Amino acid sequence: AARSRAASPGVQRATGGGNAAQPTEAAAGGGKELSPDQAQEKSPAPANGSNGKTASGDARLKMGVLAFLVVQNSSASLTMRYSKVRPGVEPWNSQTAVLMQEVLKATVCATLLARDGSLGSVFSNRAEALKTAVPAVLYLVQNNLQYVAVTYLDASTYAVMYQLKILTTALLSMLILGKKLSVSQCMSLVLLTAGVSTVVLSQLSVRNAGSKDPSLIWRGVGAVLMSCISSGLAGVSFEKLLKGSSVSLWSRNLHLALYSSVVGFAGLRWSDPELSWRDDFFKGYSVAVWVSIINNAFGGLLIAVVIKYADNILKNFSTSLSIILTAVLSVCFFGTPIIAEFLCGTSMVLYAVFLYSGIGIPAVLRDKGAAGVRPAKCTAVDADAASKKTT
């Protein structure tokens, strides 16, 4: 948290709805914070006896980070889906689950700030703190839409479709922040859209076999699209807000959680005036619901801590492996059908994720990029979490 005060944090939505702020390369005042790999190159060479131990320790750390990101990203969609469609499930209000996520996040952030002795200064600049309300509301909308999406879509389809947040964030970054995309990044967005469209069509063909009304699939698709738009708007507005700001990482996360909680409680009361806070708030809650809440709340905050150890390759591998793991577990536990069209669309999405980050660029596009098109920096959103996950 202390190191993050010097950096201008971006945001990442964890796949499962975490809205933790993530540090980026851009530093306040126009400086540039070195990435872990760059810092290692700049640092003095270690003694000969420590070379092997340092390399081995770095490898183990990166593998641990990779495993954590894969498990967190995959478990987010799986636990949300299971909490909504498990056998004998009693109806429960997903708005209350989102509120509990935000309350848990606020509690953790406040505890860490109190331990650091900086809790009293969180709202010292009230005008600065108030600006966080806009992305907080957008993140609240995104989290609620995610629960709607997993109600109508299986976990693997949701995980693939949610990568459209890359597209929405890129387009909004161009419109609002004036960022430019390289030729390879533009091609990756086209490929991403084509891959997601193929996945949607594959699910419609499976549903037409008689298992579910196709109109329900379109409800889930619409919820994912709106969630990705909310994620992109929140990420871009938060990035614009934090440029030049010296507010710490955990202070911003506390602002987000508190504003989301206040707006969420008001929205819940408005949508259901007859709601009894004692009898109805936790109605239908089970172990699966609590696991989903805890996973989304703490997963997003933990990603904010470990993401600094992950480079683009590691983050993209975690996205790919989590989608594959989600698909495999969906087949094993939910009986989700996997057909050729789904595999084809998923492969297109996975390659688009790597291509957008400048990995695996074909020689023709690489030559065009070197001819003078300046590549844009990726905006981390959410996811992640985000995202999470995932750039």
CSV table of C-alpha atoms in Angstrom, one decimal:
chain,number,residue,atom,x,y,z
A,1,ALA,CA,0.0,0.0,0.0
A,2,ALA,CA,2.9,2.3,0.8
A,3,ARG,CA,4.5,1.7,-2.6
A,4,SER,CA,1.2,2.3,-4.4
A,5,ARG,CA,1.0,5.9,-3.1
A,6,ALA,CA,3.7,6.9,-5.7
A,7,ALA,CA,1.9,5.2,-8.5
A,8,SER,CA,-1.2,6.1,-10.5
A,9,PRO,CA,-3.3,2.9,-10.1
A,10,GLY,CA,-5.4,1.5,-12.9
A,11,VAL,CA,-8.2,-0.9,-12.3
A,12,GLN,CA,-8.8,-4.5,-13.0
A,13,ARG,CA,-12.1,-6.4,-12.5
A,14,ALA,CA,-11.6,-9.7,-11.3
A,15,THR,CA,-13.4,-12.3,-13.3
A,16,GLY,CA,-15.5,-12.8,-10.4
A,17,GLY,CA,-16.4,-9.2,-9.8
A,18,GLY,CA,-13.6,-7.8,-7.6
A,19,ASN,CA,-13.3,-4.0,-8.0
A,20,ALA,CA,-9.8,-3.7,-6.5
A,21,ALA,CA,-7.6,-0.9,-7.9
A,22,GLN,CA,-4.5,-2.2,-9.7
A,23,PRO,CA,-1.1,-0.4,-10.0
A,24,THR,CA,0.0,0.4,-13.5
A,25,GLU,CA,3.2,1.7,-15.1
A,26,ALA,CA,2.1,5.3,-15.1
A,27,ALA,CA,3.4,7.1,-12.0
A,28,ALA,CA,2.1,10.4,-10.6
A,29,GLY,CA,3.9,13.4,-11.9
A,30,GLY,CA,4.8,11.9,-15.2
A,31,GLY,CA,7.4,9.5,-14.0
A,32,LYS,CA,7.4,5.8,-14.8
A,33,GLU,CA,7.5,3.0,-12.3
A,34,LEU,CA,9.7,0.1,-13.3
A,35,SER,CA,8.0,-3.3,-13.8
A,36,PRO,CA,9.5,-6.2,-11.8
A,37,ASP,CA,11.4,-7.4,-14.9
A,38,GLN,CA,12.8,-3.9,-15.7
A,39,ALA,CA,13.7,-3.5,-12.0
A,40,GLN,CA,15.6,-6.7,-12.1
A,41,GLU,CA,17.5,-5.5,-15.2
A,42,LYS,CA,18.4,-2.2,-13.6
A,43,SER,CA,19.5,-3.7,-10.2
A,44,PRO,CA,23.1,-4.7,-9.6
A,45,ALA,CA,24.0,-8.2,-10.6
A,46,PRO,CA,24.0,-10.5,-7.6
A,47,ALA,CA,27.0,-12.5,-6.5
A,48,ASN,CA,27.7,-15.7,-8.4
A,49,GLY,CA,26.6,-17.9,-5.5
A,50,SER,CA,23.1,-16.3,-5.4
A,51,ASN,CA,22.2,-16.4,-9.1
A,52,GLY,CA,20.8,-19.8,-9.0
A,53,LYS,CA,18.8,-19.2,-5.8
A,54,THR,CA,17.4,-15.9,-7.1
A,55,ALA,CA,16.3,-17.5,-10.4
A,56,SER,CA,14.8,-20.5,-8.6
A,57,GLY,CA,12.9,-18.2,-6.1
A,58,ASP,CA,11.5,-16.0,-8.9
A,59,ALA,CA,10.3,-19.0,-10.9
A,60,ARG,CA,8.5,-20.5,-7.8
A,61,LEU,CA,6.9,-17.1,-7.1
A,62,LYS,CA,5.7,-16.7,-10.7
A,63,MET,CA,4.3,-20.2,-10.7
A,64,GLY,CA,2.5,-19.5,-7.4
A,65,VAL,CA,1.0,-16.3,-8.8
A,66,LEU,CA,0.0,-18.2,-12.0
A,67,ALA,CA,-1.7,-20.9,-10.0
A,68,PHE,CA,-3.5,-18.4,-7.8
A,69,LEU,CA,-4.8,-16.3,-10.8
A,70,VAL,CA,-6.0,-19.5,-12.6
A,71,VAL,CA,-7.9,-20.8,-9.6
A,72,GLN,CA,-9.4,-17.4,-8.6
A,73,ASN,CA,-10.6,-16.6,-12.2
A,74,SER,CA,-12.0,-20.1,-12.7
A,75,SER,CA,-13.6,-20.4,-9.3
A,76,ALA,CA,-15.4,-17.0,-9.6
A,77,SER,CA,-17.6,-18.0,-12.5
A,78,LEU,CA,-18.0,-21.6,-11.3
A,79,THR,CA,-19.1,-20.7,-7.7
A,80,MET,CA,-21.5,-18.0,-9.0
A,81,ARG,CA,-23.1,-20.4,-11.4
A,82,TYR,CA,-23.4,-23.2,-8.8
A,83,SER,CA,-24.9,-20.9,-6.3
A,84,LYS,CA,-27.7,-20.1,-8.7
A,85,VAL,CA,-28.5,-23.4,-10.4
A,86,ARG,CA,-27.5,-26.1,-7.8
A,87,PRO,CA,-30.2,-28.8,-7.3
A,88,GLY,CA,-32.9,-27.8,-4.8
A,89,VAL,CA,-31.7,-24.2,-4.7
A,90,GLU,CA,-34.0,-21.8,-2.8
A,91,PRO,CA,-34.4,-18.4,-4.5
A,92,TRP,CA,-32.2,-15.7,-3.1
A,93,ASN,CA,-31.5,-12.1,-3.9
A,94,SER,CA,-28.2,-11.6,-5.7
A,95,GLN,CA,-28.3,-7.9,-4.8
A,96,THR,CA,-27.7,-8.8,-1.2
A,97,ALA,CA,-24.7,-11.0,-2.2
A,98,VAL,CA,-23.1,-8.0,-4.0
A,99,LEU,CA,-23.7,-5.8,-1.0
A,100,MET,CA,-22.0,-8.4,1.3
A,101,GLN,CA,-19.1,-8.5,-1.1
A,102,GLU,CA,-18.7,-4.7,-0.8
A,103,VAL,CA,-19.1,-4.8,3.0
A,104,LEU,CA,-16.3,-7.4,3.3
A,105,LYS,CA,-14.0,-5.4,1.0
A,106,ALA,CA,-14.6,-2.3,3.0
A,107,THR,CA,-13.8,-4.1,6.3
A,108,VAL,CA,-10.6,-5.5,4.9
A,109,CYS,CA,-9.4,-2.2,3.5
A,110,ALA,CA,-10.3,-0.3,6.7
A,111,THR,CA,-8.4,-2.9,8.8
A,112,LEU,CA,-5.3,-2.6,6.6
A,113,LEU,CA,-5.4,1.2,6.7
A,114,ALA,CA,-5.9,1.3,10.5
A,115,ARG,CA,-3.0,-1.0,10.9
A,116,ASP,CA,-0.9,1.3,8.7
A,117,GLY,CA,-2.1,4.3,10.7
A,118,SER,CA,-3.7,6.1,7.7
A,119,LEU,CA,-7.4,5.3,8.2
A,120,GLY,CA,-8.1,8.8,9.6
A,121,SER,CA,-6.8,10.5,6.4
A,122,VAL,CA,-8.9,8.4,4.0
A,123,PHE,CA,-11.5,11.2,3.6
A,124,SER,CA,-9.2,14.1,4.3
A,125,ASN,CA,-9.7,15.3,0.8
A,126,ARG,CA,-13.4,15.0,0.4
A,127,ALA,CA,-13.6,16.4,-3.1
A,128,GLU,CA,-11.1,13.8,-4.3
A,129,ALA,CA,-12.9,11.0,-2.5
A,130,LEU,CA,-16.2,12.0,-3.9
A,131,LYS,CA,-14.9,11.5,-7.5
A,132,THR,CA,-14.7,7.8,-6.8
A,133,ALA,CA,-18.5,7.5,-6.6
A,134,VAL,CA,-18.9,7.3,-10.4
A,135,PRO,CA,-16.8,4.2,-11.0
A,136,ALA,CA,-18.1,2.7,-7.7
A,137,VAL,CA,-21.7,2.8,-9.1
A,138,LEU,CA,-20.5,1.4,-12.4
A,139,TYR,CA,-18.8,-1.5,-10.6
A,140,LEU,CA,-21.9,-2.1,-8.6
A,141,VAL,CA,-24.0,-2.4,-11.8
A,142,GLN,CA,-21.3,-4.8,-13.2
A,143,ASN,CA,-21.3,-7.1,-10.2
A,144,ASN,CA,-25.1,-7.4,-10.3
A,145,LEU,CA,-25.2,-8.1,-14.0
A,146,GLN,CA,-22.6,-10.9,-13.5
A,147,TYR,CA,-25.0,-12.8,-11.3
A,148,VAL,CA,-27.8,-12.3,-13.9
A,149,ALA,CA,-25.5,-13.6,-16.6
A,150,VAL,CA,-24.5,-16.8,-14.8
A,151,THR,CA,-28.2,-17.5,-14.2
A,152,TYR,CA,-28.8,-18.0,-17.9
A,153,LEU,CA,-25.4,-19.0,-19.2
A,154,ASP,CA,-23.2,-21.9,-18.2
A,155,ALA,CA,-19.9,-21.0,-16.6
A,156,SER,CA,-17.6,-21.8,-19.6
A,157,THR,CA,-19.7,-19.6,-21.9
A,158,TYR,CA,-19.8,-16.8,-19.4
A,159,ALA,CA,-16.0,-17.0,-18.9
A,160,VAL,CA,-15.3,-16.7,-22.6
A,161,MET,CA,-17.9,-14.0,-23.3
A,162,TYR,CA,-16.6,-11.9,-20.4
A,163,GLN,CA,-13.4,-11.3,-22.3
A,164,LEU,CA,-15.4,-8.8,-24.3
A,165,LYS,CA,-14.4,-6.3,-21.5
A,166,ILE,CA,-11.1,-6.0,-23.5
A,167,LEU,CA,-13.1,-4.7,-26.4
A,168,THR,CA,-15.2,-2.3,-24.5
A,169,THR,CA,-12.3,-0.9,-22.5
A,170,ALA,CA,-10.2,-0.4,-25.6
A,171,LEU,CA,-12.9,1.4,-27.5
A,172,LEU,CA,-13.7,3.6,-24.5
A,173,SER,CA,-10.0,4.3,-23.9
A,174,MET,CA,-9.9,5.6,-27.5
A,175,LEU,CA,-13.0,7.8,-27.1
A,176,ILE,CA,-12.4,9.1,-23.6
A,177,LEU,CA,-8.6,9.0,-23.0
A,178,GLY,CA,-7.5,9.5,-26.6
A,179,LYS,CA,-5.4,6.3,-26.7
A,180,LYS,CA,-4.3,4.8,-30.0
A,181,LEU,CA,-4.3,1.2,-30.9
A,182,SER,CA,-1.7,-0.6,-33.0
A,183,VAL,CA,-2.7,-2.6,-36.1
A,184,SER,CA,-2.3,-5.9,-34.2
A,185,GLN,CA,-4.5,-4.7,-31.4
A,186,CYS,CA,-7.2,-3.7,-33.8
A,187,MET,CA,-7.0,-7.1,-35.4
A,188,SER,CA,-7.2,-8.8,-32.0
A,189,LEU,CA,-10.4,-6.9,-31.2
A,190,VAL,CA,-12.0,-8.1,-34.5
A,191,LEU,CA,-10.8,-11.7,-33.7
A,192,LEU,CA,-12.2,-11.4,-30.2
A,193,THR,CA,-15.6,-10.3,-31.4
A,194,ALA,CA,-15.7,-13.1,-34.0
A,195,GLY,CA,-14.7,-15.7,-31.3
A,196,VAL,CA,-17.3,-14.6,-28.9
A,197,SER,CA,-20.0,-14.6,-31.6
A,198,THR,CA,-19.0,-18.2,-32.5
A,199,VAL,CA,-19.3,-19.2,-28.9
A,200,VAL,CA,-22.8,-17.7,-28.6
A,201,LEU,CA,-23.9,-19.4,-31.8
A,202,SER,CA,-22.6,-22.7,-30.5
A,203,GLN,CA,-24.7,-22.4,-27.4
A,204,LEU,CA,-27.8,-21.5,-29.3
A,205,SER,CA,-27.3,-24.7,-31.4
A,206,VAL,CA,-27.0,-26.8,-28.3
A,207,ARG,CA,-30.1,-25.2,-26.7
A,208,ASN,CA,-32.1,-25.7,-29.9
A,209,ALA,CA,-31.7,-29.4,-29.2
A,210,GLY,CA,-34.4,-28.9,-26.6
A,211,SER,CA,-32.7,-28.3,-23.3
A,212,LYS,CA,-33.6,-24.6,-22.8
A,213,ASP,CA,-35.5,-21.7,-24.4
A,214,PRO,CA,-33.1,-19.7,-26.6
A,215,SER,CA,-34.6,-16.5,-25.4
A,216,LEU,CA,-33.0,-17.3,-22.0
A,217,ILE,CA,-29.6,-17.5,-23.6
A,218,TRP,CA,-30.1,-14.0,-25.1
A,219,ARG,CA,-30.9,-12.7,-21.7
A,220,GLY,CA,-27.6,-14.0,-20.4
A,221,VAL,CA,-25.8,-12.6,-23.5
A,222,GLY,CA,-27.4,-9.2,-22.9
A,223,ALA,CA,-26.3,-9.2,-19.2
A,224,VAL,CA,-22.7,-10.0,-20.2
A,225,LEU,CA,-22.6,-7.3,-22.8
A,226,MET,CA,-24.0,-4.7,-20.3
A,227,SER,CA,-21.5,-5.9,-17.7
A,228,CYS,CA,-18.6,-5.5,-20.0
A,229,ILE,CA,-19.7,-2.0,-20.9
A,230,SER,CA,-20.0,-1.1,-17.3
A,231,SER,CA,-16.6,-2.6,-16.6
A,232,GLY,CA,-15.0,-0.6,-19.5
A,233,LEU,CA,-16.7,2.6,-18.4
A,234,ALA,CA,-15.6,2.1,-14.7
A,235,GLY,CA,-12.1,1.2,-15.7
A,236,VAL,CA,-11.5,4.1,-18.0
A,237,SER,CA,-13.2,6.7,-15.7
A,238,PHE,CA,-11.1,5.4,-12.8
A,239,GLU,CA,-7.9,5.6,-14.7
A,240,LYS,CA,-8.7,9.1,-15.8
A,241,LEU,CA,-9.5,10.0,-12.2
A,242,LEU,CA,-6.3,8.6,-10.8
A,243,LYS,CA,-3.9,10.2,-13.2
A,244,GLY,CA,-1.7,12.4,-11.0
A,245,SER,CA,-3.3,11.3,-7.8
A,246,SER,CA,-1.3,10.2,-4.8
A,247,VAL,CA,-4.1,8.5,-2.9
A,248,SER,CA,-3.0,5.0,-1.8
A,249,LEU,CA,-4.3,1.8,-3.3
A,250,TRP,CA,-6.2,0.7,-0.3
A,251,SER,CA,-7.7,4.1,0.3
A,252,ARG,CA,-9.2,4.0,-3.2
A,253,ASN,CA,-10.5,0.5,-2.7
A,254,LEU,CA,-12.1,1.6,0.5
A,255,HIS,CA,-13.8,4.5,-1.3
A,256,LEU,CA,-15.1,2.1,-4.0
A,257,ALA,CA,-16.5,-0.3,-1.4
A,258,LEU,CA,-18.2,2.3,0.7
A,259,TYR,CA,-19.8,4.1,-2.1
A,260,SER,CA,-20.9,0.8,-3.7
A,261,SER,CA,-22.4,-0.3,-0.3
A,262,VAL,CA,-24.4,3.0,0.2
A,263,VAL,CA,-25.8,3.0,-3.4
A,264,GLY,CA,-26.4,-0.7,-3.2
A,265,PHE,CA,-28.5,-0.5,0.0
A,266,ALA,CA,-30.5,2.4,-1.4
A,267,GLY,CA,-31.1,0.5,-4.7
A,268,LEU,CA,-32.2,-2.6,-2.8
A,269,ARG,CA,-34.7,-0.6,-0.7
A,270,TRP,CA,-36.0,1.1,-3.8
A,271,SER,CA,-36.5,-2.1,-5.7
A,272,ASP,CA,-38.2,-3.9,-2.9
A,273,PRO,CA,-39.7,-1.5,-0.3
A,274,GLU,CA,-41.3,-4.5,1.6
A,275,LEU,CA,-37.9,-6.2,2.1
A,276,SER,CA,-37.3,-7.2,5.7
A,277,TRP,CA,-33.7,-6.7,6.6
A,278,ARG,CA,-33.9,-9.4,9.3
A,279,ASP,CA,-36.0,-12.0,7.6
A,280,ASP,CA,-35.4,-11.5,3.9
A,281,PHE,CA,-31.8,-10.2,3.5
A,282,PHE,CA,-30.2,-13.6,4.0
A,283,LYS,CA,-33.1,-15.7,2.8
A,284,GLY,CA,-32.0,-18.6,0.6
A,285,TYR,CA,-28.3,-18.2,1.6
A,286,SER,CA,-26.4,-21.5,1.6
A,287,VAL,CA,-22.7,-22.5,1.9
A,288,ALA,CA,-22.4,-22.1,-1.9
A,289,VAL,CA,-23.7,-18.6,-1.8
A,290,TRP,CA,-21.2,-17.6,1.0
A,291,VAL,CA,-18.4,-19.3,-0.9
A,292,SER,CA,-19.2,-17.2,-3.9
A,293,ILE,CA,-19.4,-14.0,-1.9
A,294,ILE,CA,-16.1,-14.6,-0.1
A,295,ASN,CA,-14.3,-15.7,-3.3
A,296,ASN,CA,-15.4,-12.6,-5.2
A,297,ALA,CA,-14.7,-10.2,-2.3
A,298,PHE,CA,-11.3,-11.4,-1.2
A,299,GLY,CA,-10.2,-12.7,-4.6
A,300,GLY,CA,-10.4,-9.2,-6.1
A,301,LEU,CA,-8.4,-7.7,-3.2
A,302,LEU,CA,-5.7,-10.5,-3.4
A,303,ILE,CA,-5.3,-10.0,-7.1
A,304,ALA,CA,-4.5,-6.3,-6.4
A,305,VAL,CA,-1.6,-7.6,-4.2
A,306,VAL,CA,-0.2,-10.3,-6.4
A,307,ILE,CA,-0.8,-8.8,-9.9
A,308,LYS,CA,2.5,-6.7,-9.6
A,309,TYR,CA,4.4,-10.0,-9.8
A,310,ALA,CA,2.7,-11.0,-13.1
A,311,ASP,CA,3.9,-9.8,-16.5
A,312,ASN,CA,1.7,-9.8,-19.6
A,313,ILE,CA,2.6,-13.3,-20.6
A,314,LEU,CA,1.8,-14.7,-17.1
A,315,LYS,CA,-1.6,-12.8,-17.0
A,316,ASN,CA,-2.6,-14.0,-20.4
A,317,PHE,CA,-1.6,-17.6,-19.6
A,318,SER,CA,-3.7,-17.4,-16.4
A,319,THR,CA,-6.7,-16.2,-18.5
A,320,SER,CA,-6.3,-19.0,-21.0
A,321,LEU,CA,-5.8,-21.7,-18.4
A,322,SER,CA,-8.7,-20.5,-16.3
A,323,ILE,CA,-11.1,-20.6,-19.3
A,324,ILE,CA,-9.9,-24.1,-20.1
A,325,LEU,CA,-10.3,-25.2,-16.4
A,326,THR,CA,-13.7,-23.7,-16.2
A,327,ALA,CA,-14.8,-25.5,-19.4
A,328,VAL,CA,-13.5,-28.9,-18.1
A,329,LEU,CA,-15.1,-28.5,-14.7
A,330,SER,CA,-18.4,-27.4,-16.3
A,331,VAL,CA,-18.4,-30.6,-18.3
A,332,CYS,CA,-17.6,-32.7,-15.2
A,333,PHE,CA,-20.0,-31.1,-12.7
A,334,PHE,CA,-22.7,-29.4,-14.7
A,335,GLY,CA,-22.9,-31.6,-17.7
A,336,THR,CA,-22.2,-28.7,-20.0
A,337,PRO,CA,-22.0,-29.8,-23.7
A,338,ILE,CA,-18.9,-28.9,-25.5
A,339,ILE,CA,-19.0,-28.9,-29.3
A,340,ALA,CA,-16.6,-28.0,-32.1
A,341,GLU,CA,-18.0,-24.5,-32.6
A,342,PHE,CA,-17.4,-23.7,-28.9
A,343,LEU,CA,-13.8,-24.9,-29.1
A,344,CYS,CA,-13.2,-22.9,-32.2
A,345,GLY,CA,-14.6,-19.7,-30.8
A,346,THR,CA,-12.7,-20.2,-27.5
A,347,SER,CA,-9.5,-20.7,-29.4
A,348,MET,CA,-10.1,-17.4,-31.3
A,349,VAL,CA,-10.7,-15.6,-28.0
A,350,LEU,CA,-7.6,-17.0,-26.3
A,351,TYR,CA,-5.4,-16.0,-29.2
A,352,ALA,CA,-7.0,-12.5,-29.3
A,353,VAL,CA,-6.1,-12.0,-25.7
A,354,PHE,CA,-2.4,-12.7,-26.4
A,355,LEU,CA,-2.4,-10.7,-29.6
A,356,TYR,CA,-3.8,-7.6,-27.9
A,357,SER,CA,-0.9,-7.7,-25.5
A,358,GLY,CA,1.7,-7.9,-28.3
A,359,ILE,CA,2.4,-11.6,-28.0
A,360,GLY,CA,2.3,-13.8,-31.0
A,361,ILE,CA,2.0,-11.0,-33.6
A,362,PRO,CA,2.3,-12.2,-37.2
A,363,ALA,CA,5.2,-10.9,-39.1
A,364,VAL,CA,3.0,-8.8,-41.5
A,365,LEU,CA,1.3,-7.0,-38.6
A,366,ARG,CA,4.6,-6.6,-36.8
A,367,ASP,CA,6.1,-4.8,-39.8
A,368,LYS,CA,3.1,-2.5,-40.0
A,369,GLY,CA,3.4,-1.7,-36.3
A,370,ALA,CA,7.0,-0.9,-36.7
A,371,ALA,CA,6.1,1.5,-39.6
A,372,GLY,CA,4.9,4.2,-37.2
A,373,VAL,CA,1.7,3.1,-35.5
A,374,ARG,CA,2.2,3.6,-31.9
A,375,PRO,CA,0.8,0.8,-29.7
A,376,ALA,CA,-1.5,1.7,-26.9
A,377,LYS,CA,-0.9,0.7,-23.3
A,378,CYS,CA,-3.4,-1.9,-22.2
A,379,THR,CA,-5.9,-0.7,-19.5
A,380,ALA,CA,-6.3,-3.3,-16.7
A,381,VAL,CA,-10.0,-3.8,-15.8
A,382,ASP,CA,-11.6,-5.8,-13.9
A,383,ALA,CA,-12.4,-8.7,-13.7
A,384,ASP,CA,-10.7,-9.0,-12.7
A,385,ALA,CA,-10.0,-8.1,-11.6
A,386,ALA,CA,-9.8,-7.6,-12.4
A,387,SER,CA,-9.7,-8.4,-13.6
A,388,LYS,CA,-8.6,-9.8,-13.3
A,389,LYS,CA,-8.5,-10.0,-14.1
A,390,THR,CA,-7.1,-9.8,-17.2
A,391,THR,CA,-5.7,-7.1,-19.4
